[in-house]
XYZ file of C-alpha atoms in Angstrom:
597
model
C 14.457 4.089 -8.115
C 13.357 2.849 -11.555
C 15.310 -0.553 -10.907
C 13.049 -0.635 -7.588
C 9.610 0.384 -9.367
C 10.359 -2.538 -11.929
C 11.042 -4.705 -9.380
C 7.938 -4.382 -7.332
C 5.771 -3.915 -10.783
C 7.192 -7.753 -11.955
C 6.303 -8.897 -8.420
C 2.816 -7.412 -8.526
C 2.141 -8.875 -12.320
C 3.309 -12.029 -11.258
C 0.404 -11.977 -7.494
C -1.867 -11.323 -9.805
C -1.733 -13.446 -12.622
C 0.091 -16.362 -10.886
C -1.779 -16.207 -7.156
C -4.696 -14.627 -6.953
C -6.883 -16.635 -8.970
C -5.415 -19.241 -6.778
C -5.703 -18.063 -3.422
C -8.107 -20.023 -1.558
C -6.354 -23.046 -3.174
C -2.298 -21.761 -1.970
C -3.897 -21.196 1.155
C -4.505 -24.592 2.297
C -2.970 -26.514 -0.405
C 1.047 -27.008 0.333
C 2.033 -28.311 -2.805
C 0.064 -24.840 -4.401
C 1.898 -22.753 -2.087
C 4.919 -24.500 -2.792
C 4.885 -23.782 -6.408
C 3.930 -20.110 -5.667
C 7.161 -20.209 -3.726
C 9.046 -21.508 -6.484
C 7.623 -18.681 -8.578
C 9.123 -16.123 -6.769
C 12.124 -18.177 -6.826
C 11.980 -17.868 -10.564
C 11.873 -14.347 -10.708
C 15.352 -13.921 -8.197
C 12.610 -12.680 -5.053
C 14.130 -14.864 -2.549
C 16.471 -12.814 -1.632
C 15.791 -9.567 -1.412
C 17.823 -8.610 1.377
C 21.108 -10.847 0.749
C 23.697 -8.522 -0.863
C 24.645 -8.706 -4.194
C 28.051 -10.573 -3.409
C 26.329 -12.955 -2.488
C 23.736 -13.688 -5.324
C 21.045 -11.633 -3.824
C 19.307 -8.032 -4.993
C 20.014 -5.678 -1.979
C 16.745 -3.652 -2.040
C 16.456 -0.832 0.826
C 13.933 -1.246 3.760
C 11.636 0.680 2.455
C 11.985 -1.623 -0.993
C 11.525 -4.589 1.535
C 8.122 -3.251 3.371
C 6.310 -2.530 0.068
C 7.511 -6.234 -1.165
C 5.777 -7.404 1.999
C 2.469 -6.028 1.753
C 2.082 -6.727 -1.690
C 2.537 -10.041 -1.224
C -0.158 -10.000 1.839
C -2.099 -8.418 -0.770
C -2.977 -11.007 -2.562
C -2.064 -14.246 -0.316
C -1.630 -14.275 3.353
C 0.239 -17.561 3.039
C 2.501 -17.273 0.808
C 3.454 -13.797 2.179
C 3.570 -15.592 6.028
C 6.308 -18.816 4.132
C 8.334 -16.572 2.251
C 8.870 -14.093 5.430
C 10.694 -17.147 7.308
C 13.543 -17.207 3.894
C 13.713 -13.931 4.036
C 14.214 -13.946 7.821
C 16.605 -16.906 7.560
C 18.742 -15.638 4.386
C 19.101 -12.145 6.373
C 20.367 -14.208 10.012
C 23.219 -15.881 7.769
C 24.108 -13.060 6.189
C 24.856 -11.282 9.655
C 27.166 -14.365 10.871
C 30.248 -14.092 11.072
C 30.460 -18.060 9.909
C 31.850 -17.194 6.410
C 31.791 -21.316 5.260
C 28.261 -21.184 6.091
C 27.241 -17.810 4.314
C 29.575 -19.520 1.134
C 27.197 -22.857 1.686
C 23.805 -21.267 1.786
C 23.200 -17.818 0.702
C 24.212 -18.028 -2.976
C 21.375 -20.968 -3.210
C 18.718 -19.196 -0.995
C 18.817 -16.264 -3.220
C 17.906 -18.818 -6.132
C 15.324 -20.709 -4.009
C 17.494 -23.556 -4.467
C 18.034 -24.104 -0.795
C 14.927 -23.515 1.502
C 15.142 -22.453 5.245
C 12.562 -21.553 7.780
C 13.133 -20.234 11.276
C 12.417 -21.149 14.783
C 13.074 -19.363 17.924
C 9.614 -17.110 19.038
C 9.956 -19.602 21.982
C 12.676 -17.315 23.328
C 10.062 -14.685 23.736
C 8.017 -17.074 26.185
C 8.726 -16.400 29.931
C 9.749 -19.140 32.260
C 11.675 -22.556 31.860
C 13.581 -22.473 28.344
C 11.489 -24.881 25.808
C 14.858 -25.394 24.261
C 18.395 -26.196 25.973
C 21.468 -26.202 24.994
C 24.676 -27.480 25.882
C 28.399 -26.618 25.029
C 30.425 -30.008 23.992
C 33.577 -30.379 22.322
C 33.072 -29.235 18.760
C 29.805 -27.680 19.354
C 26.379 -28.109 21.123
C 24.050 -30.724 22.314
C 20.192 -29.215 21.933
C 17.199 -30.822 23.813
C 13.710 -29.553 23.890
C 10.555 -29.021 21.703
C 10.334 -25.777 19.338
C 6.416 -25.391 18.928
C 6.151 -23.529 16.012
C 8.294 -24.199 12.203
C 6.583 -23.154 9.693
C 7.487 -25.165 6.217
C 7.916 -28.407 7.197
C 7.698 -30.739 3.395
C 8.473 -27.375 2.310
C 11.556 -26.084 3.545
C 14.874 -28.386 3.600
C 16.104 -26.803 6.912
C 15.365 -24.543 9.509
C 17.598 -21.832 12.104
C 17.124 -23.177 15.562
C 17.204 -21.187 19.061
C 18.499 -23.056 21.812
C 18.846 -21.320 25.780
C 22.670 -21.931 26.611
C 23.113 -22.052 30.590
C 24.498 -18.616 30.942
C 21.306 -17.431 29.542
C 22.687 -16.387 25.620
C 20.977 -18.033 22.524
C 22.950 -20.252 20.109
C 21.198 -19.994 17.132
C 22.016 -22.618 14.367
C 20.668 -24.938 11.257
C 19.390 -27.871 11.429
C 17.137 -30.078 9.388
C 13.219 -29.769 8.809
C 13.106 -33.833 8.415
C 13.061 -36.287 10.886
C 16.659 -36.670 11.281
C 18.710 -39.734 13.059
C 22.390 -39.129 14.156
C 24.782 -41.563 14.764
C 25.515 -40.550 18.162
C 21.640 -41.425 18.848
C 20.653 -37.308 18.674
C 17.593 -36.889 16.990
C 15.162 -34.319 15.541
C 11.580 -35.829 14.888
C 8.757 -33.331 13.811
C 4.581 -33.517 14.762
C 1.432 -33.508 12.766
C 1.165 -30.492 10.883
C -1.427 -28.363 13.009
C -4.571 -27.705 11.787
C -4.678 -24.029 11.125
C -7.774 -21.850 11.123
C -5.463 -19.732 8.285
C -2.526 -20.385 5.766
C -2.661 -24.084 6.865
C -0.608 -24.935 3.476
C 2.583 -23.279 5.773
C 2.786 -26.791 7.030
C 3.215 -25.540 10.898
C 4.566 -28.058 13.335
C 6.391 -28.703 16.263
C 10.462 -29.911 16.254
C 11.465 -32.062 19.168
C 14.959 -32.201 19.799
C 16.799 -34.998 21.698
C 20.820 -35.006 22.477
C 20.980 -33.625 18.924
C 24.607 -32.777 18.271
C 24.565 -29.235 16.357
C 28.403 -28.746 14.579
C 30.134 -25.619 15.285
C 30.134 -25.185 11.546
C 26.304 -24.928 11.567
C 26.011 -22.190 13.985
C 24.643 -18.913 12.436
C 25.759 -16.605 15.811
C 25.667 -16.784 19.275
C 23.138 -13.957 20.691
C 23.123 -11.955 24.009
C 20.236 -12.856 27.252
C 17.240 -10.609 26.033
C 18.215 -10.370 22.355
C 14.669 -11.448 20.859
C 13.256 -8.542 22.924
C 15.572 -6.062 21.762
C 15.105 -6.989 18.120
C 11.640 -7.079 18.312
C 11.952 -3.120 19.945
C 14.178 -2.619 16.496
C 11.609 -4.658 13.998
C 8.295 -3.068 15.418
C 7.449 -1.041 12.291
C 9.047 -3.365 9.975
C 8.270 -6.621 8.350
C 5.138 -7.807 10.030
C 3.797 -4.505 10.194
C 3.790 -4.317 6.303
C 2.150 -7.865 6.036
C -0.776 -6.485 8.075
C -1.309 -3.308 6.149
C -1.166 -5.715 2.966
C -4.000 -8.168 4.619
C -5.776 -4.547 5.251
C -5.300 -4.172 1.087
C -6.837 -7.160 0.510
C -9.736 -6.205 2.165
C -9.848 -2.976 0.406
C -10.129 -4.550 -2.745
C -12.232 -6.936 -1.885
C -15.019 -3.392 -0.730
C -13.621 -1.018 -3.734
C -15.162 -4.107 -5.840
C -18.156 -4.683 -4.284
C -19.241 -0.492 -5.324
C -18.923 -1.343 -8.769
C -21.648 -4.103 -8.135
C -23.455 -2.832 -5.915
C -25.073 0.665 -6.357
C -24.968 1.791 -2.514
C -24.099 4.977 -1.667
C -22.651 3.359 2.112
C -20.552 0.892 0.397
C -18.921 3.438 -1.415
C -18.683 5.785 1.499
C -17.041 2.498 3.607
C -14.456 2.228 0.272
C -13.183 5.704 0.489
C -13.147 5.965 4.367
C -11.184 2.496 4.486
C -8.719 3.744 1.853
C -8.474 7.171 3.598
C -7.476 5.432 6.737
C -4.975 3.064 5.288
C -3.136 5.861 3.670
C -3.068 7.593 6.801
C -1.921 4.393 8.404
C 0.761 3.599 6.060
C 2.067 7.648 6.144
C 2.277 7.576 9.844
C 4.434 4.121 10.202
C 6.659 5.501 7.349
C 7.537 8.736 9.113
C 8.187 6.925 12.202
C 10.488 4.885 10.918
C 12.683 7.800 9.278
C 11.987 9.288 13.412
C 14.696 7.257 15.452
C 13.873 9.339 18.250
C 9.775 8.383 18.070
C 9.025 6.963 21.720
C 8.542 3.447 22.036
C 4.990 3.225 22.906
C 3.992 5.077 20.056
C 5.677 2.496 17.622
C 3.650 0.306 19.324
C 0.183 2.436 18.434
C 1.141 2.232 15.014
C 1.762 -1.394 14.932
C -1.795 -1.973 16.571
C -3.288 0.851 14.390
C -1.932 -1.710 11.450
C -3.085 -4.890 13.047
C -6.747 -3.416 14.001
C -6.896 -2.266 10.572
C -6.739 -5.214 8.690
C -8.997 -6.751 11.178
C -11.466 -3.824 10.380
C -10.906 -4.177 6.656
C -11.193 -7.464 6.332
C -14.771 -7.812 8.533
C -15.502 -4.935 5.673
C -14.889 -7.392 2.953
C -16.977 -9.840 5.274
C -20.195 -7.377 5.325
C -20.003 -6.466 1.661
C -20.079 -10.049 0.325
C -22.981 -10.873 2.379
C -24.187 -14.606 2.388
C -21.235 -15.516 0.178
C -18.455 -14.901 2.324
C -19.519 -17.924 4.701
C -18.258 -20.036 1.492
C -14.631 -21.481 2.556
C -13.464 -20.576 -1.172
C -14.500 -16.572 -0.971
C -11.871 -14.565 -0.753
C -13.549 -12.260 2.340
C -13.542 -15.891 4.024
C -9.937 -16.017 3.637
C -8.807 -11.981 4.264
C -10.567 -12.375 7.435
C -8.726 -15.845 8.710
C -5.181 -13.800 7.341
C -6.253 -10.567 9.538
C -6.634 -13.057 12.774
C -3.619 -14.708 11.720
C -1.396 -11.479 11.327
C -2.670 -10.029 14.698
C -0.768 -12.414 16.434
C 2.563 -12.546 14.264
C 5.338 -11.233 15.852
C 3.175 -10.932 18.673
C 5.117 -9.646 22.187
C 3.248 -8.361 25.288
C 3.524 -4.827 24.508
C 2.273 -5.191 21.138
C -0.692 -7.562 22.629
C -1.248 -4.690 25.095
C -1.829 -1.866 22.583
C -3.630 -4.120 20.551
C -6.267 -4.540 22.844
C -6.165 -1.280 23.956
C -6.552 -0.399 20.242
C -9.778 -2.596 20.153
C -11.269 -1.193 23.482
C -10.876 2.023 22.353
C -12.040 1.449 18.762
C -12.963 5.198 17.980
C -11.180 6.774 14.593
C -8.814 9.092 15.421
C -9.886 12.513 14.744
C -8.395 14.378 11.611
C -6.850 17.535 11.424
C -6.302 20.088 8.899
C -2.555 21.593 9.638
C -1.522 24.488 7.617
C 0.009 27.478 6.863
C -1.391 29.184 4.433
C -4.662 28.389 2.426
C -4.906 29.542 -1.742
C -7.931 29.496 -3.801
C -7.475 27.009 -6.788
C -10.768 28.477 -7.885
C -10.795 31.318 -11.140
C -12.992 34.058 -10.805
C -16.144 33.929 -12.675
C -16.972 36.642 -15.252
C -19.037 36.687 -18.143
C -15.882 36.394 -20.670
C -14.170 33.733 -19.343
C -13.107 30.668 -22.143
C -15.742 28.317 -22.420
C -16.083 25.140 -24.174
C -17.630 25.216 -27.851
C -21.632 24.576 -27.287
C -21.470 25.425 -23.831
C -24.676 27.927 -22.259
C -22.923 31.461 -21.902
C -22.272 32.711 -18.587
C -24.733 35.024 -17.344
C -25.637 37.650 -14.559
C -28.001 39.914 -14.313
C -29.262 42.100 -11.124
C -32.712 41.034 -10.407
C -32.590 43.679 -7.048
C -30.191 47.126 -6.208
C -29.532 48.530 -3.105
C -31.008 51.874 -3.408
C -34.621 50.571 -4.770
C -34.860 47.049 -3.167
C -32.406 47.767 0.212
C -30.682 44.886 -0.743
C -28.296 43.838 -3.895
C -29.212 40.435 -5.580
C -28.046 39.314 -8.911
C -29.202 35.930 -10.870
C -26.844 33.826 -12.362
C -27.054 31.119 -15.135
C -23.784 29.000 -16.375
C -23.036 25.554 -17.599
C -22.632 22.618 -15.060
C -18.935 22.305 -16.188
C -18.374 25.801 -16.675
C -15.356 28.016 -14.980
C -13.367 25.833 -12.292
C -15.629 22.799 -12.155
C -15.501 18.921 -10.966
C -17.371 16.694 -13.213
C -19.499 13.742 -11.951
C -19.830 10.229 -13.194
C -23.373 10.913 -14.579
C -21.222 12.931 -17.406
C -19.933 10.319 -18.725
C -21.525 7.228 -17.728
C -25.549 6.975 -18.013
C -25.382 4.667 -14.654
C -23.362 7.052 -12.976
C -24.555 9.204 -10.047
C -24.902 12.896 -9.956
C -22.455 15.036 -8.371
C -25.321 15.832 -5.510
C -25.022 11.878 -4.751
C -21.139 12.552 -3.771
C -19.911 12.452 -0.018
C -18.719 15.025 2.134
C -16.200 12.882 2.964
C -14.396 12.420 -0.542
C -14.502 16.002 -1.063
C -11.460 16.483 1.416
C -8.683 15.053 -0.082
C -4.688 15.112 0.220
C -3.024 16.405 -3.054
C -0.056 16.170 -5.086
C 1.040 18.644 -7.806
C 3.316 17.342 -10.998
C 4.794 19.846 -13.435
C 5.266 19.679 -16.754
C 4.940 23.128 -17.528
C 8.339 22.951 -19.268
C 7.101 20.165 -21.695
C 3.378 21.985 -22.510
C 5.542 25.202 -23.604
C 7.371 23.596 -25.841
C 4.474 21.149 -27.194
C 0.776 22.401 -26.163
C -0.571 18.643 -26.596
C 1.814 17.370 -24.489
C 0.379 14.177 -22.534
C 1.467 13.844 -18.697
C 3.232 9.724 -19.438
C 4.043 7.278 -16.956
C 8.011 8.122 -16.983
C 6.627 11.735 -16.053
C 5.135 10.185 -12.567
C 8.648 7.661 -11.830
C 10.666 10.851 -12.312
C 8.533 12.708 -10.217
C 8.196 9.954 -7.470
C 12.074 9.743 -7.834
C 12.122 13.167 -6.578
C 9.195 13.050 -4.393
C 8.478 9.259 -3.207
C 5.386 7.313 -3.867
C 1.895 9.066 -4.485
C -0.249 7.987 -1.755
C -3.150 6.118 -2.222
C -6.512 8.316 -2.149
C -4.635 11.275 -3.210
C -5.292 13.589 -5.708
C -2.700 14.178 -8.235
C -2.891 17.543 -9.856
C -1.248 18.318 -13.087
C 0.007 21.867 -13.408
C 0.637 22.546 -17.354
C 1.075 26.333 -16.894
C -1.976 27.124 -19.044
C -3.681 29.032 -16.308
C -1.671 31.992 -17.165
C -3.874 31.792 -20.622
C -7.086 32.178 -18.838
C -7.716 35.573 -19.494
C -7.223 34.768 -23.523
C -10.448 32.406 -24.527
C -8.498 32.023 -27.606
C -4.856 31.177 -26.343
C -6.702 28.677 -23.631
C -8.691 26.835 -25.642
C -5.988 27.229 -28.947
C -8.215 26.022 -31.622
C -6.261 25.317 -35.007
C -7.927 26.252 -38.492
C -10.102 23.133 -38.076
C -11.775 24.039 -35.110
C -9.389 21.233 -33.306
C -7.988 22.648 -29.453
C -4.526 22.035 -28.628
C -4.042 22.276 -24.548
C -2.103 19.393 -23.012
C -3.334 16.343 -20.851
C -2.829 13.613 -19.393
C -2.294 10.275 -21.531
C -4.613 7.132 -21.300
C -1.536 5.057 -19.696
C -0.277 7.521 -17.085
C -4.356 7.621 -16.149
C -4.687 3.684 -15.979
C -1.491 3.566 -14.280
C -2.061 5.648 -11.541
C -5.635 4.576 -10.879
C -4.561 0.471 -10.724
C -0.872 0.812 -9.253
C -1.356 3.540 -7.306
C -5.234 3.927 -6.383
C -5.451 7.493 -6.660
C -8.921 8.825 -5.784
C -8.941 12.201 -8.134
C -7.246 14.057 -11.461
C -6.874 18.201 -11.386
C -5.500 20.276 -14.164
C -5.266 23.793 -14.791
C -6.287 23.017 -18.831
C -10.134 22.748 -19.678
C -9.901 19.139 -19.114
C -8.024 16.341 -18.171
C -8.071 14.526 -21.466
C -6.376 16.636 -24.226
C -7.962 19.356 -26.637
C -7.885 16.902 -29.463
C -9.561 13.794 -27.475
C -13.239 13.874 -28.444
C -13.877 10.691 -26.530
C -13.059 11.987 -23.117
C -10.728 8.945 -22.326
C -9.593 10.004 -19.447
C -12.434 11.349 -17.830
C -14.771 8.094 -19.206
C -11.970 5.690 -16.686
C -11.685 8.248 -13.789
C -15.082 8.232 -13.399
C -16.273 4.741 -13.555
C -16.365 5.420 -10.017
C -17.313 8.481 -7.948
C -13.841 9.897 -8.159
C -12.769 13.566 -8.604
C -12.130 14.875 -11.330
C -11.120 18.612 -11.539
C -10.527 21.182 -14.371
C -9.580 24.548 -15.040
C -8.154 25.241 -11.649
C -5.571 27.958 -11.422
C -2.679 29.307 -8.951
C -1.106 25.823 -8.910
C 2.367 26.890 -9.122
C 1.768 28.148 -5.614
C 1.447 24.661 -3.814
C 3.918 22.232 -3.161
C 4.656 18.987 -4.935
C 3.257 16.929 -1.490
C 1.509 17.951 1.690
C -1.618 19.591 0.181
C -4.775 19.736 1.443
C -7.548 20.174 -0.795
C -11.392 21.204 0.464
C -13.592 21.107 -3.026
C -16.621 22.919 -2.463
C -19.721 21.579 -4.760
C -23.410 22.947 -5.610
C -25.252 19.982 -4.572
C -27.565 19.769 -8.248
C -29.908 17.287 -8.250
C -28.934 14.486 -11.199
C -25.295 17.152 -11.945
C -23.695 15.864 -14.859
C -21.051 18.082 -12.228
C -20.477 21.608 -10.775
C -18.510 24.261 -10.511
C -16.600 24.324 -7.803
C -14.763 26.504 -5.208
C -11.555 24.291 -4.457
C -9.376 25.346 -1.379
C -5.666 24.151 -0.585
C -4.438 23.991 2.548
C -0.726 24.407 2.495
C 1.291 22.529 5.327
């Protein structure tokens, strides 16, 4: 798992260091997007799914799919160039051609050898666009392939050619205009002018009498095997390159609220990132569900596409003006989102798209669960509060027997008891908590434990290795989750001493969370909220409120002093945080519900 996480963390350095500053540039620029190639080259990304016997790295599916939407992520053309090596390295390792897998794989995996592909012609009804024929030694191939991508780019590409009994030969040939002696040749067209990714280099191969050696044929494929891999590869690689395209418009919103001080654009963020997370949750079960109907894979698949299509016209609104500039980067997300609709494309998927797009209503959300546990401690005049803090007071303003009716008034501190604090806490341009949505009070919720480590040290810091061992366990935290950090100090709560353990100095000792774990999980893993069962998030000894300053840069939740969170699970939480809507609330305390699945 670690091996993995490092993996995908060098990737995601290298996007955005090494591409995303260059983005618009890779994107129609071959010779840019040709050196972004060679920089995943560099870092052994080539070939991610050749085995290691054969110079390659291995990584699961699930490995895979992340790789491919954080590459989308942050350029739609380099993502589309490096899917067609992937695609090609992964066809020769499946032959059964051992000379050839000896030639090529050991190179693709270094980048020294670059293939493309080209057979979505077989998924075209009617007259084969490509023929071919068996002669002595191997095949003669005549017809026009309309789409290779990589042409300057790639050295070679895997041909499909219709054999007269209705199989597929599929073999490698070259991506350069190509005489044989026996008069077969392979010449290549213009490279098409692209509204997106036109750096790909996309052209069209004509093929005449070219002679293609037995010793160059990956496999020889079944009538109607395009359509049964594309039944097998619905929620796979494409699928991923959408939801990354979808990212990229996320980003491209989540910035635009920390420029732009409306409440609606911040609203869009969360609901966008809800969505995706959703999204992304729903194609992953399905894929562990071999038993998941095909139509629904193909809902999911459209859900994907439609997103990134929504996203990205997000990114469009948000920029305003700007984004009718060829260089923006909305300009660009929204080309990629047009571009990955139609990738991978078959009828049933084009189908459900549109259906998808007629029917453009979000899906309603549900609340499953079994059981539902207040996070919330009771509030009572002697409960631990933090040094300066206004006492907690009630007093009965009205009885029963003299009034007919019981009333009592009560005064306490914003971030008294079980509270949320608010951006304006911290942050003078902040808004107060009355300026936060309903919508990003109703969050999903994870739970990590280090009680054992706070018993044993009571400024013990939640770390980053704390989060890999728990996702080891647990997979990754979803975006727009809240992560909740149970320390076990709730069980202190009824000791104002023991909870807030001040030393001779006045100094508290109750753990945290550290700076790194908080910076980690906001930029790698987009979280949307911090709860902890201590008085606060940041440690007793941090007077700067580090943590809480970098949560809430944003209108994010933070929570404190919740209790009973040994109760809930380590995933599948629902939380409902109720707030008093206080006008300019530096925060407020809050009655926090989980919903247990």
């Amino acid at each position: 798992m670690n091996q993995l996480h490092t993996l995908l963390e060098q990737t995601k350095s290298y996007l955005i260091n090494s591409i995303a500053p260059n983005a618009a540039v890779i994107d129609y620029d071959s010779q840019a997007l040709q050196k972004a190639l060679n920089g995943l080259a560099e870092l052994g990304l080539l070939g991610l799914r050749i085995p290691k016997e054969w110079g390659g790295l291995a990584v699961n599916q699930h490995t895979f799919d992340d790789f491919q939407e954080l590459v989308a992520r942050y350029s739609g053309a380099l993502a589309f160039l490096q899917t067609q090596h992937q695609s090609a390295a992964a066809m020769i390792f499946q032959s059964e051609n051992i000379a050839l897998k000896q030639e090529y794989l050991p190179l693709m995996s270094q980048g020294k050898r670059l293939l493309g592909i080209g057979f979505s012609h077989l998924r075209r009804d009617g007259e084969p666009l490509v023929k071919a024929i068996p002669v002595n030694g191997g095949f003669l191939i005549e017809g026009t392939v309309p789409w290779v991508t990589g042409w300057n780019i790639f050295s070679e590409f895997i041909i499909a050619a219709s054999l007269p009994n209705g199989e597929a030969v599929f073999g490698v040939v070259p991506l350069v205009e190509t005489q044989q002696g026996n008069q077969g040749l392979i010449s290549f067209e213009e490279p098409m002018e692209l509204a997106a990714m036109t750096a790909t280099n996309t052209v069209a191969a004509n093929l005449q009498s070219w002679f293609l050696a037995e010793e160059k044929v990956v496999f020889i494929k079944p009538q109607g095997w395009i359509h049964e891999n594309d039944k097998k590869s619905i929620l796979k690689q494409t699928t991923f390159l959408a939801l990354g395209c979808a990212l990229a418009g996320i980003d491209i919103v989540e910035a635009a609220t920390k420029t732009k001080s409306f409440v609606f654009i911040e609203e869009t963020f969360h609901n966008l990132a809800s969505e995706f997370n959703d999204c992304r949750q729903a194609i992953r079960e399905a894929q562990e569900n071999a038993d998941l109907p095909l139509a629904e894979k193909h809902k999911l698949r459209s859900w994907a596409i439609a997103l990134s299509v929504r996203c990205a016209h997000a990114a469009i609104t948000v920029s305003s003006g700007a984004a009718n500039l060829k260089s923006h980067p909305a300009q660009r997300v929204y080309r990629e989102a047009l571009v990955f609709t139609v990738s991978g494309q078959t009828q049933a998927i084009k189908a459900a798209t549109l259906q998808r797009l007629v029917n453009s209503k979000t899906p309603q959300k549900t609340i499953k669960y079994s059981q539902v546990i207040h996070l919330s401690h009771i509030i009572d005049t002697n409960i631990p509060q933090w040094p300066g803090d206004p006492p907690v007071e009630l007093e009965t303003v009205a009885e029963l027997a003299k009034d007919g009716y019981y009333l009592r008034r009560f005064s306490l501190g914003e971030h008294s008891a079980t509270h949320i604090n608010s951006p304006l806490s911290f942050h003078s341009s902040g808004i107060g908590i009355e300026q936060y949505l309903a919508s990003s009070l109703v969050k999903s919720a994870v739970v990590i434990d280090i009680s054992h480590q706070a018993k044993i040290n009571p400024d013990y810091l939640l770390t980053i290795n704390d989060i890999w061992d728990w996702e080891q366990r647990n997979g990754k935290i979803p975006a727009d989750s809240i992560v909740l950090v149970y320390t076990g100090w709730q069980e202190k709560w009824l000791d104002s001493h023991q909870f807030l353990n001040p030393d001779s100095a006045g100094v508290m000792h109750f753990p945290g969370i550290s700076k790194e774990a908080v910076l980690f999980l906001l930029k790698e893993r987009a979280i949307s909220g911090l709860g902890i069962d201590t008085h606060g998030v940041d440690s007793g000894q941090d007077t700067t409120f580090t943590v809480n300053s970098l949560m809430l840069e944003t209108p994010r939740i933070v929570l404190e002093n919740l209790t009973n969170l040994e109760q809930l699970p380590a995933t599948g939480t629902t939380l409902v945080i109720g707030i008093l809507r206080l006008k300019n609330g530096s925060g407020s305390p809050a009655a926090v519900l989980a919903f247990l699945p």
